[in-house]
Amino acid sequence: MSLDQPNLDTSPKVSDEVRKTTCYMCACRCGINVHMKGGKVAYIEGNRDHPVNQGVLCAKGSAGIMQHNAPSRLRAPMKRVGERGSGEFEEISWDEALKMAVDLLKPIRENNPEKLAFFTGRDQSQSFTGFWAQAYGTPNFAAHGGFCSVNMAAGGIYTMGGAFWEFGQPDWDRTKMVMIFGVAEDHDSNPIKMGIGRAKKKGAKIIGVNPIRTGYNAVADEWVGITPGTDGLYILSMIHCLMKAGKIDLDYLARFTNASCLVNEDPNSDQRGLLLKDSDGQPVVIDRNTGKLAPWNGQGVEPDLSATYRDKGITHRPVFHLMADKYLSDEYAPENVAERVGISAENIRKMAADLARVAFDEEISLDRTWTDFRGKTHTKMVGRPVSFHAMRGISAHSNGFQTCRALHTLQIILGTVETPGGMRFKPPYPKPATAHPKPHGKVTPGAPLDGPHLGYAQGPDDLLIEDDGTPKRIDKAYSWENPMSAHGLMHMVISNAHAGTPYKIDTLFMYMANMSWNSSMNTSGVMKMLTDKNEDGSYVIPNIIYSDAYSSEMVAYADLILPDTTYLERHDCISLLDRPICEADGVADAIRWPVVEPDRDVRGFQTVLCQLGAMLDMPGFVNDDGSAKYTDYADYITNHIRRPGVGPLAGFRGNGDDHGRGDVNPNQLDRYIENGGFWIEHVPDDCAYYKPFNTAYQEWAVKMGFYDVVQPYIFQLYVEPLRKFQLAAEGVGDRQPPEHLRERLKRTMDPLPIWYAPFEDGHVDPEEFPVHALTQRPMAMYHSWGTQNAWLRQIHGHNPLYVPTKIWEENGFEEGDWAKVTSAHGEIVVPVAHQASLNANTVWTWNAIGKRKGAWALDEGAPEATKGFLLNHLIHELLPPKGDGMRWANSDPITGQAAWFDLRVKISKSDVPNEAQPAIPPIKSPVGKGPGKLTWKVGS
Amino acid sequence: MHPAPSVIIFTTFSGLGFGLLFWLGLGAIKPMGWGAFLWFFIAYAMAVGGLIASTFHLGHPERAIKAFSQWQTSWLSREGIAAVFTLVVMGIYALGALFGVHMGFTGFIGAIGCLATVFTTSMIYAQLKTVPRWRHWSTPAMFLLLSIGGGALFAGQVTVAIVLLLIAAVMQYFAWMSGDGRLSHSGTNLKTATGLGTIGEVRAFEPPHTGTNYLLKEFVHVVGRKHSAKLRQITLGLAFLAPILLLLLPFNHFFALLAVLCHVAGVLTLRWLFFAEAEHVVGLYYGKR
Amino acid sequence: MTQLPSSTQKKLGLVIDLDTCVGCHACVISCKGWNTENYGAPLSDQDPYGANPTGTFLNRVHSYEVQPPNLKDGSKAAAQLIHFPKSCLHCEDAPCVTVCPTGASYKRQEDGIVLVNESDCIGCGLCAWACPYGARELDADEGVMKKCTLCVDRIYNENLPEEDRQPACVRTCPAEARHFGDFADPESNVSILTAERGGMDLMPEQGTKPVNKYLPPRPKDEAPEFDVLAPYLEPIAQDAKGFVGWLDKTLSAMPRGAK
Ligand SMILES: Nc1nc2c(c(=O)[nH]1)N[C@H]1C(S)=C(S)[C@@H](COP(=O)(O)OP(=O)(O)OC[C@H]3O[C@@H](n4cnc5c(=O)[nH]c(N)nc54)[C@H](O)[C@@H]3O)O[C@H]1N2
Ligand SMILES: Nc1nc2c(c(=O)[nH]1)N[C@H]1C(S)=C(S)[C@@H](COP(=O)(O)OP(=O)(O)OC[C@H]3O[C@@H](n4cnc5c(=O)[nH]c(N)nc54)[C@H](O)[C@@H]3O)O[C@H]1N2
Ligand code: SF4
Ligand code: SF4
Ligand code: SF4
Ligand code: SF4
Ligand code: SF4
Ligand SMILES: [Mo]
């Protein structure tokens, strides 16, 4: 019989038009091609030309179409008509909504601007929202960084002027060994996957340090199943081995770090432990050419790592001697840390040796001439091809800041930062802490704040506290409790506002943060705080305004809802002024633009802020004649000027040919659209490495407008600001910490990286709660907001608790079993599943799969609500009482970073309940429920 | 495999229907006139009813006609052709009987057609390498034995029925016992399914979707061991032992009816087990049997 | 036409690299997106916002845990986790094709792609029964059999830029764990990868002769022996004092302005 195949059209029409914009399902911000058919979104794929994703797209990005059509989309502004938390709303007009908001915000601004707390969650427009908050005049603004990964950002900025993730990345194409600490997915998720793929293809070795072996750690060639919270110790032990063996890059350390800077070792000086400085205030080193003191950045100076300086009978030694004192101590010998970190001494040594082998035996060098800031010209760019990456696994612990610093110290002593094959910064980083603003918090009623809210404190003088020591900010950022809280502490806002400490507020204004659910600790407690009433029947937190695009759990807790558009329906700006999308080889920024018009009565939140700013007469939002300065966000993006020549977008400025700096270009957005939604300028070859020290790079950075003057710097292995806080705790200076914090400040704010046990270990009984409990990001789901997506929720509709073999067997668990999981704070009853490739004392689950009944336009029987669960019920924002009369925050003592992963639990088998416990009663859906079937096809 | 009612009804009743037609065709009984109408009506009701039931699980029954085209490779296609051919031939034979004409040769051809139809049905299952339990000569053997055994019972062929049902009982027992180990002996397991066996022991960790899907609904059905043992006893009792005992009793219409009912109930259970216990290798990917 | 072609001009298929697949499900969703909008009926979803959401997918990513045997010293080796994407393998001896009663299922002569002609399919499900890999799913809404088309409407599509004429899942895979090509050409990327990395068949004993190949994970947790590495950690000093002595010595031996 002949094979009569049907005639197939193998060239069907793909779409009418492709519109290129930027994805919004996570902070990676990939470029997307949106294929349109008949004016509707038909298919979304990655944009090949885009610097971030180069054509690839993750599951969330490809499922954007289901996000865009989600039945959970809010439809119009709403005002609450039932009790808070019930979900009873009435739709209102925008006029009414804006009037309600202005009626609340105007008197506050005129009288006590601090009574407005404006916090934005997964905000990708922080330079704009911060600008708005500054103009409004409240000190109470931050985004979600405090509960997310401020330890990573601050630890990196203070140490080396940048961190991993959006600040830097491994040199994927040249590296021969990549060690990844505590990463399940990260913000830079597509580039990391692309990097892993490329590195593997080239035969590079990948090492995953993580209690859990999934995802990146599953493809790692070697897995280090570390005990949670002990990475700092593991890293310092490797530093111990490397120093002991002299396997360190002395030349790099001497030239490019403050290891050669001299420390004041006069025990009687109130400068003790600070760096010796010359009369210009510059730290000094000893020049090997002369054997004399010289400023660190003096032309031709060859800093000596070893020589000491004797003055008035006192020997002052370089930082490097202090490091030797500290890290060569037996305390860090592999034998002495092995049990604690859960890795054998032999394996710690092997790893350190392997790092040394690759770094020093497999040295690479590029024939590229470059000149350093001391005027010395180097003919080669030498690289030690080991690189590191890390994220929340090390940062979301109460010892995370110092652990992140320890990791940077490891990569710096190996000479791998900003060198070929190592870790590279992405423009506009590197940028040292001193080049960032300091925090500002001075309030003047009816006027803007005295400067940007968030910044890098350099010492006690920069704290935002009143004369009596009370914090100026509602979240107590930059107070003695967490002096270097560079991103604020969003996770403390609701509980502080509820408790009225440091003061009561009037209105809580939030944007894009599911604070009554997955982004807060102690979820049930927070729901109660949001609905708690005073004796007179008024709410303890009087007013809540919230902007969301979807019917999230948080919507039910607001009095006024400002519905946002979806990401395909609005203008957005991914700006170099806040969280850019650059790659190591290019500086880039991007936009979103309405590729479809909203079919609902919704407005882009930033546009609403422009309108509110004008209605409130805020400087920067009104013209001299009092009229609105910006009609909408697009207008702001195009016309706002932050510094001379610098606006939200760096590309196509002036007549369209200026990049970096230039005048306003009224056609700028069109140029972006023509260019595929983004702009990129490549980093010149001679600027590609050694950026902090490289004169060519520094000049290029000024030209591009990253900063206004050339400002080379060296890495701060020794972070002097930390020492300043320590000194204060020792009694030096006028600004003194409260007594109860002195010891902790002395212990934790060590200017050299240290390790201390996670705080929870000291507050709960580790014998009673022997198990660590963690969460991980599922690659195919974004926090709570992926669940409304009909495609993604089929992949992750509920989440078991994964249990290691030892605990599985001890409890006699079988498939289908449930367990009771108890922490010092709470209890949950949840389904369990077995995993062998897991640290023996660790359990974990996927983050934010559990949902509240009634939210997200889902059926109340949705598996997310009946079997899915949040670990957050077990985590408190405060540590359990310890008998000292204090409730210590469950945060890093330096930055205030929420210590999600310090959690300890115990676990036992439970009867199978009807549904996961605690079962929270449903909220009424303000948008109804989704349809019973989908056959989505917009073309014919 | 998911024991879908439509397929259980189809295999049970079309088997019995073609079995009865087989005996009618062979002329084991030669009803004429209204009697013929009754007998053929019962046989056709079962055979055609079963076939119609089988279309209930089709996504597009209205296109069923297309299913006759692929007789060169497809047992399902062959079954369709065999069934239609047999029903037509037997229809002519029945028409004759209705009018009192006994067309022996036509009947004989029809009877062969009945066997062929049942055989092709059985081969739909027996051909599947993906279901090791079915891929065995005992599958067509059982289908044929049940068909002609049940047919004999319906046709009142007491002795033959007793003998065939006895053989069928033994055969079924053998099919179960040998079938139980067939997946594990088939050489297909999670190691070969994933190719990861060279590294070590393989275990399914996370399914691709937390929800269910067509494959799980269609192919993964786990019958508890105890449950299965009990159902097997019930099957043996109802399908074979009870009818044989009832047939051995002095003839009585009520007993005969009871024997038939028992047998039908037994075969329905047997077929439920036939599907429910059949392990499709795709289950391995999901960590199920 | 459920007869299989005795040979095909090309053997198009995928190579899936189990060593680099991070299990991100990107390929699952890009496949869902492309095939919902393109070839045949949309891939439907039932109860998409309800208690029991299900839907048709042509590509799904499993994950397996593998426990290697004990190490030489008798201790337990670390278990490994492997992400495992699975779609139609476009078998040479495709049993799904030969069982089909209507001829809806067929293997293309020119390139070996196994397809379902939806307008001929009666939705009997038999082809899915015959497929050992679970590569076919009957769409609950349309009542026809759906399967991976190898993006036949992309790979030759003249409305797409040349570089995009590859399957949606391959184009999107961030880890580059999926490769598309012609296995009949020994010089093709997929043939070379298969040869170099020991590409394997799934369930070879089923006799389906899959075209798609899987690259096994590279050996894991195999750090060099300690003897090899020990010299790198030969101590130059036991304590800070000795260290500073070493430092002085080394620095003075170093030419000034080295590098
Ligand atoms: N147990 C545990 N809890 C954690 C973590 C953990 O690791 N473990 N991680 C923490 C971390 S790092 C983070 S960042 C938080 C994240 O937690 P959240 O910031 O709360 O993240 P989402 O749940 O995505 O909530 C964001 C809200 O933004 C809304 N939204 C989405 N798109 C838009 C839009 O276009 N406009 C507007 N206006 N709103 C929109 C969503 O509907 C949702 O209500 O969770 C924290 N919680
Ligand atoms: N798909 C997807 N992508 C996302 C998000 C999302 O929700 N979905 N969220 C975005 C956000 S807001 C953030 S903050 C990033 C976070 O991205 P990641 O940093 O990848 O954060 P987590 O998923 O919380 O993963 C933390 C990892 O650290 C490990 N870990 C926990 N404790 C320790 C420890 O003590 N030591 C070590 N070595 N490892 C440890 C955990 O096992 C886990 O693998 O992801 C962003 N990207
Ligand atoms: S990683 Fe995924 S969700 Fe995030 S921006 Fe890129 S495509 Fe979108
Ligand atoms: S897209 Fe690539 S890495 Fe992700 S699951 Fe699919 S094959 Fe694996
Ligand atoms: S994988 Fe399954 S559906 Fe695909 S050709 Fe092979 S047998 Fe047929
Ligand atoms: S379901 Fe369709 S393609 Fe599959 S065997 Fe039946 S008719 Fe053929
Ligand atoms: S080749 Fe096309 S149809 Fe097949 S799995 Fe990939 S995306 Fe899906
Ligand atoms: Mo985060």
PDB file of N, CA, C and O and ligand atoms in Angstrom, chain C residues 87-97 107 112 114 127-128 130-136 147-148 208-211, ligand 5:
ATOM      1  N   SER C  87       9.062  13.707  25.777  1.00  0.00           N
ATOM      2  CA  SER C  87       8.037  13.959  24.768  1.00  0.00           C
ATOM      3  C   SER C  87       8.144  12.809  23.774  1.00  0.00           C
ATOM      4  O   SER C  87       8.884  11.862  24.015  1.00  0.00           O
ATOM      5  N   CYS C  88       7.429  12.887  22.666  1.00  0.00           N
ATOM      6  CA  CYS C  88       7.486  11.776  21.705  1.00  0.00           C
ATOM      7  C   CYS C  88       8.906  11.587  21.192  1.00  0.00           C
ATOM      8  O   CYS C  88       9.606  12.542  20.881  1.00  0.00           O
ATOM      9  N   LEU C  89       9.310  10.320  21.066  1.00  0.00           N
ATOM     10  CA  LEU C  89      10.673  10.013  20.635  1.00  0.00           C
ATOM     11  C   LEU C  89      10.751   9.732  19.132  1.00  0.00           C
ATOM     12  O   LEU C  89      11.784   9.344  18.615  1.00  0.00           O
ATOM     13  N   HIS C  90       9.617   9.880  18.463  1.00  0.00           N
ATOM     14  CA  HIS C  90       9.550   9.706  17.004  1.00  0.00           C
ATOM     15  C   HIS C  90      10.208   8.396  16.559  1.00  0.00           C
ATOM     16  O   HIS C  90      11.059   8.361  15.652  1.00  0.00           O
ATOM     17  N   CYS C  91       9.781   7.325  17.225  1.00  0.00           N
ATOM     18  CA  CYS C  91      10.367   6.003  17.025  1.00  0.00           C
ATOM     19  C   CYS C  91      10.388   5.573  15.562  1.00  0.00           C
ATOM     20  O   CYS C  91       9.470   5.863  14.795  1.00  0.00           O
ATOM     21  N   GLU C  92      11.439   4.834  15.222  1.00  0.00           N
ATOM     22  CA  GLU C  92      11.496   4.267  13.875  1.00  0.00           C
ATOM     23  C   GLU C  92      10.482   3.160  13.728  1.00  0.00           C
ATOM     24  O   GLU C  92       9.818   3.022  12.707  1.00  0.00           O
ATOM     25  N   ASP C  93      10.388   2.315  14.765  1.00  0.00           N
ATOM     26  CA  ASP C  93       9.366   1.273  14.737  1.00  0.00           C
ATOM     27  C   ASP C  93       8.239   1.676  15.666  1.00  0.00           C
ATOM     28  O   ASP C  93       8.074   1.131  16.752  1.00  0.00           O
ATOM     29  N   ALA C  94       7.503   2.663  15.234  1.00  0.00           N
ATOM     30  CA  ALA C  94       6.532   3.281  16.121  1.00  0.00           C
ATOM     31  C   ALA C  94       5.285   2.416  16.252  1.00  0.00           C
ATOM     32  O   ALA C  94       4.493   2.328  15.318  1.00  0.00           O
ATOM     33  N   PRO C  95       5.081   1.778  17.391  1.00  0.00           N
ATOM     34  CA  PRO C  95       3.899   0.936  17.548  1.00  0.00           C
ATOM     35  C   PRO C  95       2.615   1.752  17.567  1.00  0.00           C
ATOM     36  O   PRO C  95       1.551   1.246  17.213  1.00  0.00           O
ATOM     37  N   CYS C  96       2.735   3.006  17.931  1.00  0.00           N
ATOM     38  CA  CYS C  96       1.540   3.853  17.972  1.00  0.00           C
ATOM     39  C   CYS C  96       0.958   4.042  16.584  1.00  0.00           C
ATOM     40  O   CYS C  96      -0.237   4.260  16.424  1.00  0.00           O
ATOM     41  N   VAL C  97       1.810   3.970  15.580  1.00  0.00           N
ATOM     42  CA  VAL C  97       1.346   4.171  14.215  1.00  0.00           C
ATOM     43  C   VAL C  97       0.638   2.915  13.712  1.00  0.00           C
ATOM     44  O   VAL C  97      -0.481   2.976  13.196  1.00  0.00           O
ATOM     45  N   LYS C 107       3.821   8.137  10.184  1.00  0.00           N
ATOM     46  CA  LYS C 107       5.213   8.570  10.280  1.00  0.00           C
ATOM     47  C   LYS C 107       5.595   9.137   8.934  1.00  0.00           C
ATOM     48  O   LYS C 107       5.434   8.464   7.899  1.00  0.00           O
ATOM     49  N   GLY C 112      10.558  11.428   9.062  1.00  0.00           N
ATOM     50  CA  GLY C 112      10.362  10.497  10.158  1.00  0.00           C
ATOM     51  C   GLY C 112       9.534  11.028  11.307  1.00  0.00           C
ATOM     52  O   GLY C 112       9.370  10.356  12.333  1.00  0.00           O
ATOM     53  N   VAL C 114       6.534  11.625  13.556  1.00  0.00           N
ATOM     54  CA  VAL C 114       5.291  10.895  13.788  1.00  0.00           C
ATOM     55  C   VAL C 114       4.211  11.901  14.144  1.00  0.00           C
ATOM     56  O   VAL C 114       4.373  12.702  15.057  1.00  0.00           O
ATOM     57  N   CYS C 127      -3.436   4.192  20.206  1.00  0.00           N
ATOM     58  CA  CYS C 127      -2.043   4.551  19.968  1.00  0.00           C
ATOM     59  C   CYS C 127      -1.353   4.918  21.274  1.00  0.00           C
ATOM     60  O   CYS C 127      -0.171   4.632  21.468  1.00  0.00           O
ATOM     61  N   ALA C 128      -2.101   5.568  22.162  1.00  0.00           N
ATOM     62  CA  ALA C 128      -1.507   5.920  23.448  1.00  0.00           C
ATOM     63  C   ALA C 128      -1.240   4.655  24.254  1.00  0.00           C
ATOM     64  O   ALA C 128      -0.253   4.570  24.980  1.00  0.00           O
ATOM     65  N   ALA C 130      -0.391   1.930  22.975  1.00  0.00           N
ATOM     66  CA  ALA C 130       0.737   1.232  22.371  1.00  0.00           C
ATOM     67  C   ALA C 130       2.071   1.935  22.631  1.00  0.00           C
ATOM     68  O   ALA C 130       3.129   1.342  22.465  1.00  0.00           O
ATOM     69  N   CYS C 131       2.021   3.189  23.027  1.00  0.00           N
ATOM     70  CA  CYS C 131       3.262   3.934  23.245  1.00  0.00           C
ATOM     71  C   CYS C 131       3.789   3.646  24.644  1.00  0.00           C
ATOM     72  O   CYS C 131       3.114   3.907  25.631  1.00  0.00           O
ATOM     73  N   PRO C 132       5.008   3.124  24.733  1.00  0.00           N
ATOM     74  CA  PRO C 132       5.534   2.795  26.054  1.00  0.00           C
ATOM     75  C   PRO C 132       5.952   4.030  26.861  1.00  0.00           C
ATOM     76  O   PRO C 132       6.171   3.930  28.058  1.00  0.00           O
ATOM     77  N   TYR C 133       6.066   5.173  26.183  1.00  0.00           N
ATOM     78  CA  TYR C 133       6.684   6.334  26.824  1.00  0.00           C
ATOM     79  C   TYR C 133       5.690   7.354  27.358  1.00  0.00           C
ATOM     80  O   TYR C 133       6.075   8.359  27.928  1.00  0.00           O
ATOM     81  N   GLY C 134       4.419   7.107  27.134  1.00  0.00           N
ATOM     82  CA  GLY C 134       3.450   8.099  27.602  1.00  0.00           C
ATOM     83  C   GLY C 134       3.566   9.390  26.826  1.00  0.00           C
ATOM     84  O   GLY C 134       3.457  10.468  27.390  1.00  0.00           O
ATOM     85  N   ALA C 135       3.791   9.261  25.525  1.00  0.00           N
ATOM     86  CA  ALA C 135       4.033  10.465  24.739  1.00  0.00           C
ATOM     87  C   ALA C 135       2.776  10.998  24.060  1.00  0.00           C
ATOM     88  O   ALA C 135       2.830  11.988  23.357  1.00  0.00           O
ATOM     89  N   ARG C 136       1.668  10.289  24.242  1.00  0.00           N
ATOM     90  CA  ARG C 136       0.446  10.738  23.578  1.00  0.00           C
ATOM     91  C   ARG C 136      -0.631  11.002  24.603  1.00  0.00           C
ATOM     92  O   ARG C 136      -0.778  10.239  25.555  1.00  0.00           O
ATOM     93  N   LYS C 147      -0.001  14.855  20.325  1.00  0.00           N
ATOM     94  CA  LYS C 147       1.349  14.411  20.601  1.00  0.00           C
ATOM     95  C   LYS C 147       2.330  15.448  20.078  1.00  0.00           C
ATOM     96  O   LYS C 147       1.953  16.320  19.292  1.00  0.00           O
ATOM     97  N   CYS C 148       3.561  15.295  20.490  1.00  0.00           N
ATOM     98  CA  CYS C 148       4.619  16.169  20.002  1.00  0.00           C
ATOM     99  C   CYS C 148       4.686  16.087  18.491  1.00  0.00           C
ATOM    100  O   CYS C 148       4.734  15.004  17.917  1.00  0.00           O
ATOM    101  N   THR C 208      11.157  -0.249  19.939  1.00  0.00           N
ATOM    102  CA  THR C 208      10.554   0.853  19.193  1.00  0.00           C
ATOM    103  C   THR C 208      11.586   1.638  18.395  1.00  0.00           C
ATOM    104  O   THR C 208      11.227   2.454  17.576  1.00  0.00           O
ATOM    105  N   LYS C 209      12.829   1.431  18.678  1.00  0.00           N
ATOM    106  CA  LYS C 209      13.922   2.170  18.037  1.00  0.00           C
ATOM    107  C   LYS C 209      13.696   3.690  18.055  1.00  0.00           C
ATOM    108  O   LYS C 209      13.513   4.325  17.000  1.00  0.00           O
ATOM    109  N   PRO C 210      13.707   4.266  19.242  1.00  0.00           N
ATOM    110  CA  PRO C 210      13.449   5.704  19.322  1.00  0.00           C
ATOM    111  C   PRO C 210      14.493   6.501  18.540  1.00  0.00           C
ATOM    112  O   PRO C 210      15.664   6.119  18.525  1.00  0.00           O
ATOM    113  N   VAL C 211      14.052   7.554  17.912  1.00  0.00           N
ATOM    114  CA  VAL C 211      14.992   8.449  17.246  1.00  0.00           C
ATOM    115  C   VAL C 211      15.638   9.376  18.268  1.00  0.00           C
ATOM    116  O   VAL C 211      16.842   9.557  18.288  1.00  0.00           O
TER     117      VAL C 211
HETATM  118  S1  SF4 D   5       7.331   7.786  21.505  1.00  0.00           S
HETATM  119 FE1  SF4 D   5       5.375   6.831  21.555  1.00  0.00          FE
HETATM  120  S2  SF4 D   5       4.106   8.173  20.357  1.00  0.00           S
HETATM  121 FE2  SF4 D   5       6.176   8.676  19.860  1.00  0.00          FE
HETATM  122  S3  SF4 D   5       6.662   7.452  18.089  1.00  0.00           S
HETATM  123 FE3  SF4 D   5       7.355   6.315  19.855  1.00  0.00          FE
HETATM  124  S4  SF4 D   5       5.658   5.020  20.335  1.00  0.00           S
HETATM  125 FE4  SF4 D   5       4.866   6.582  19.004  1.00  0.00          FE
END
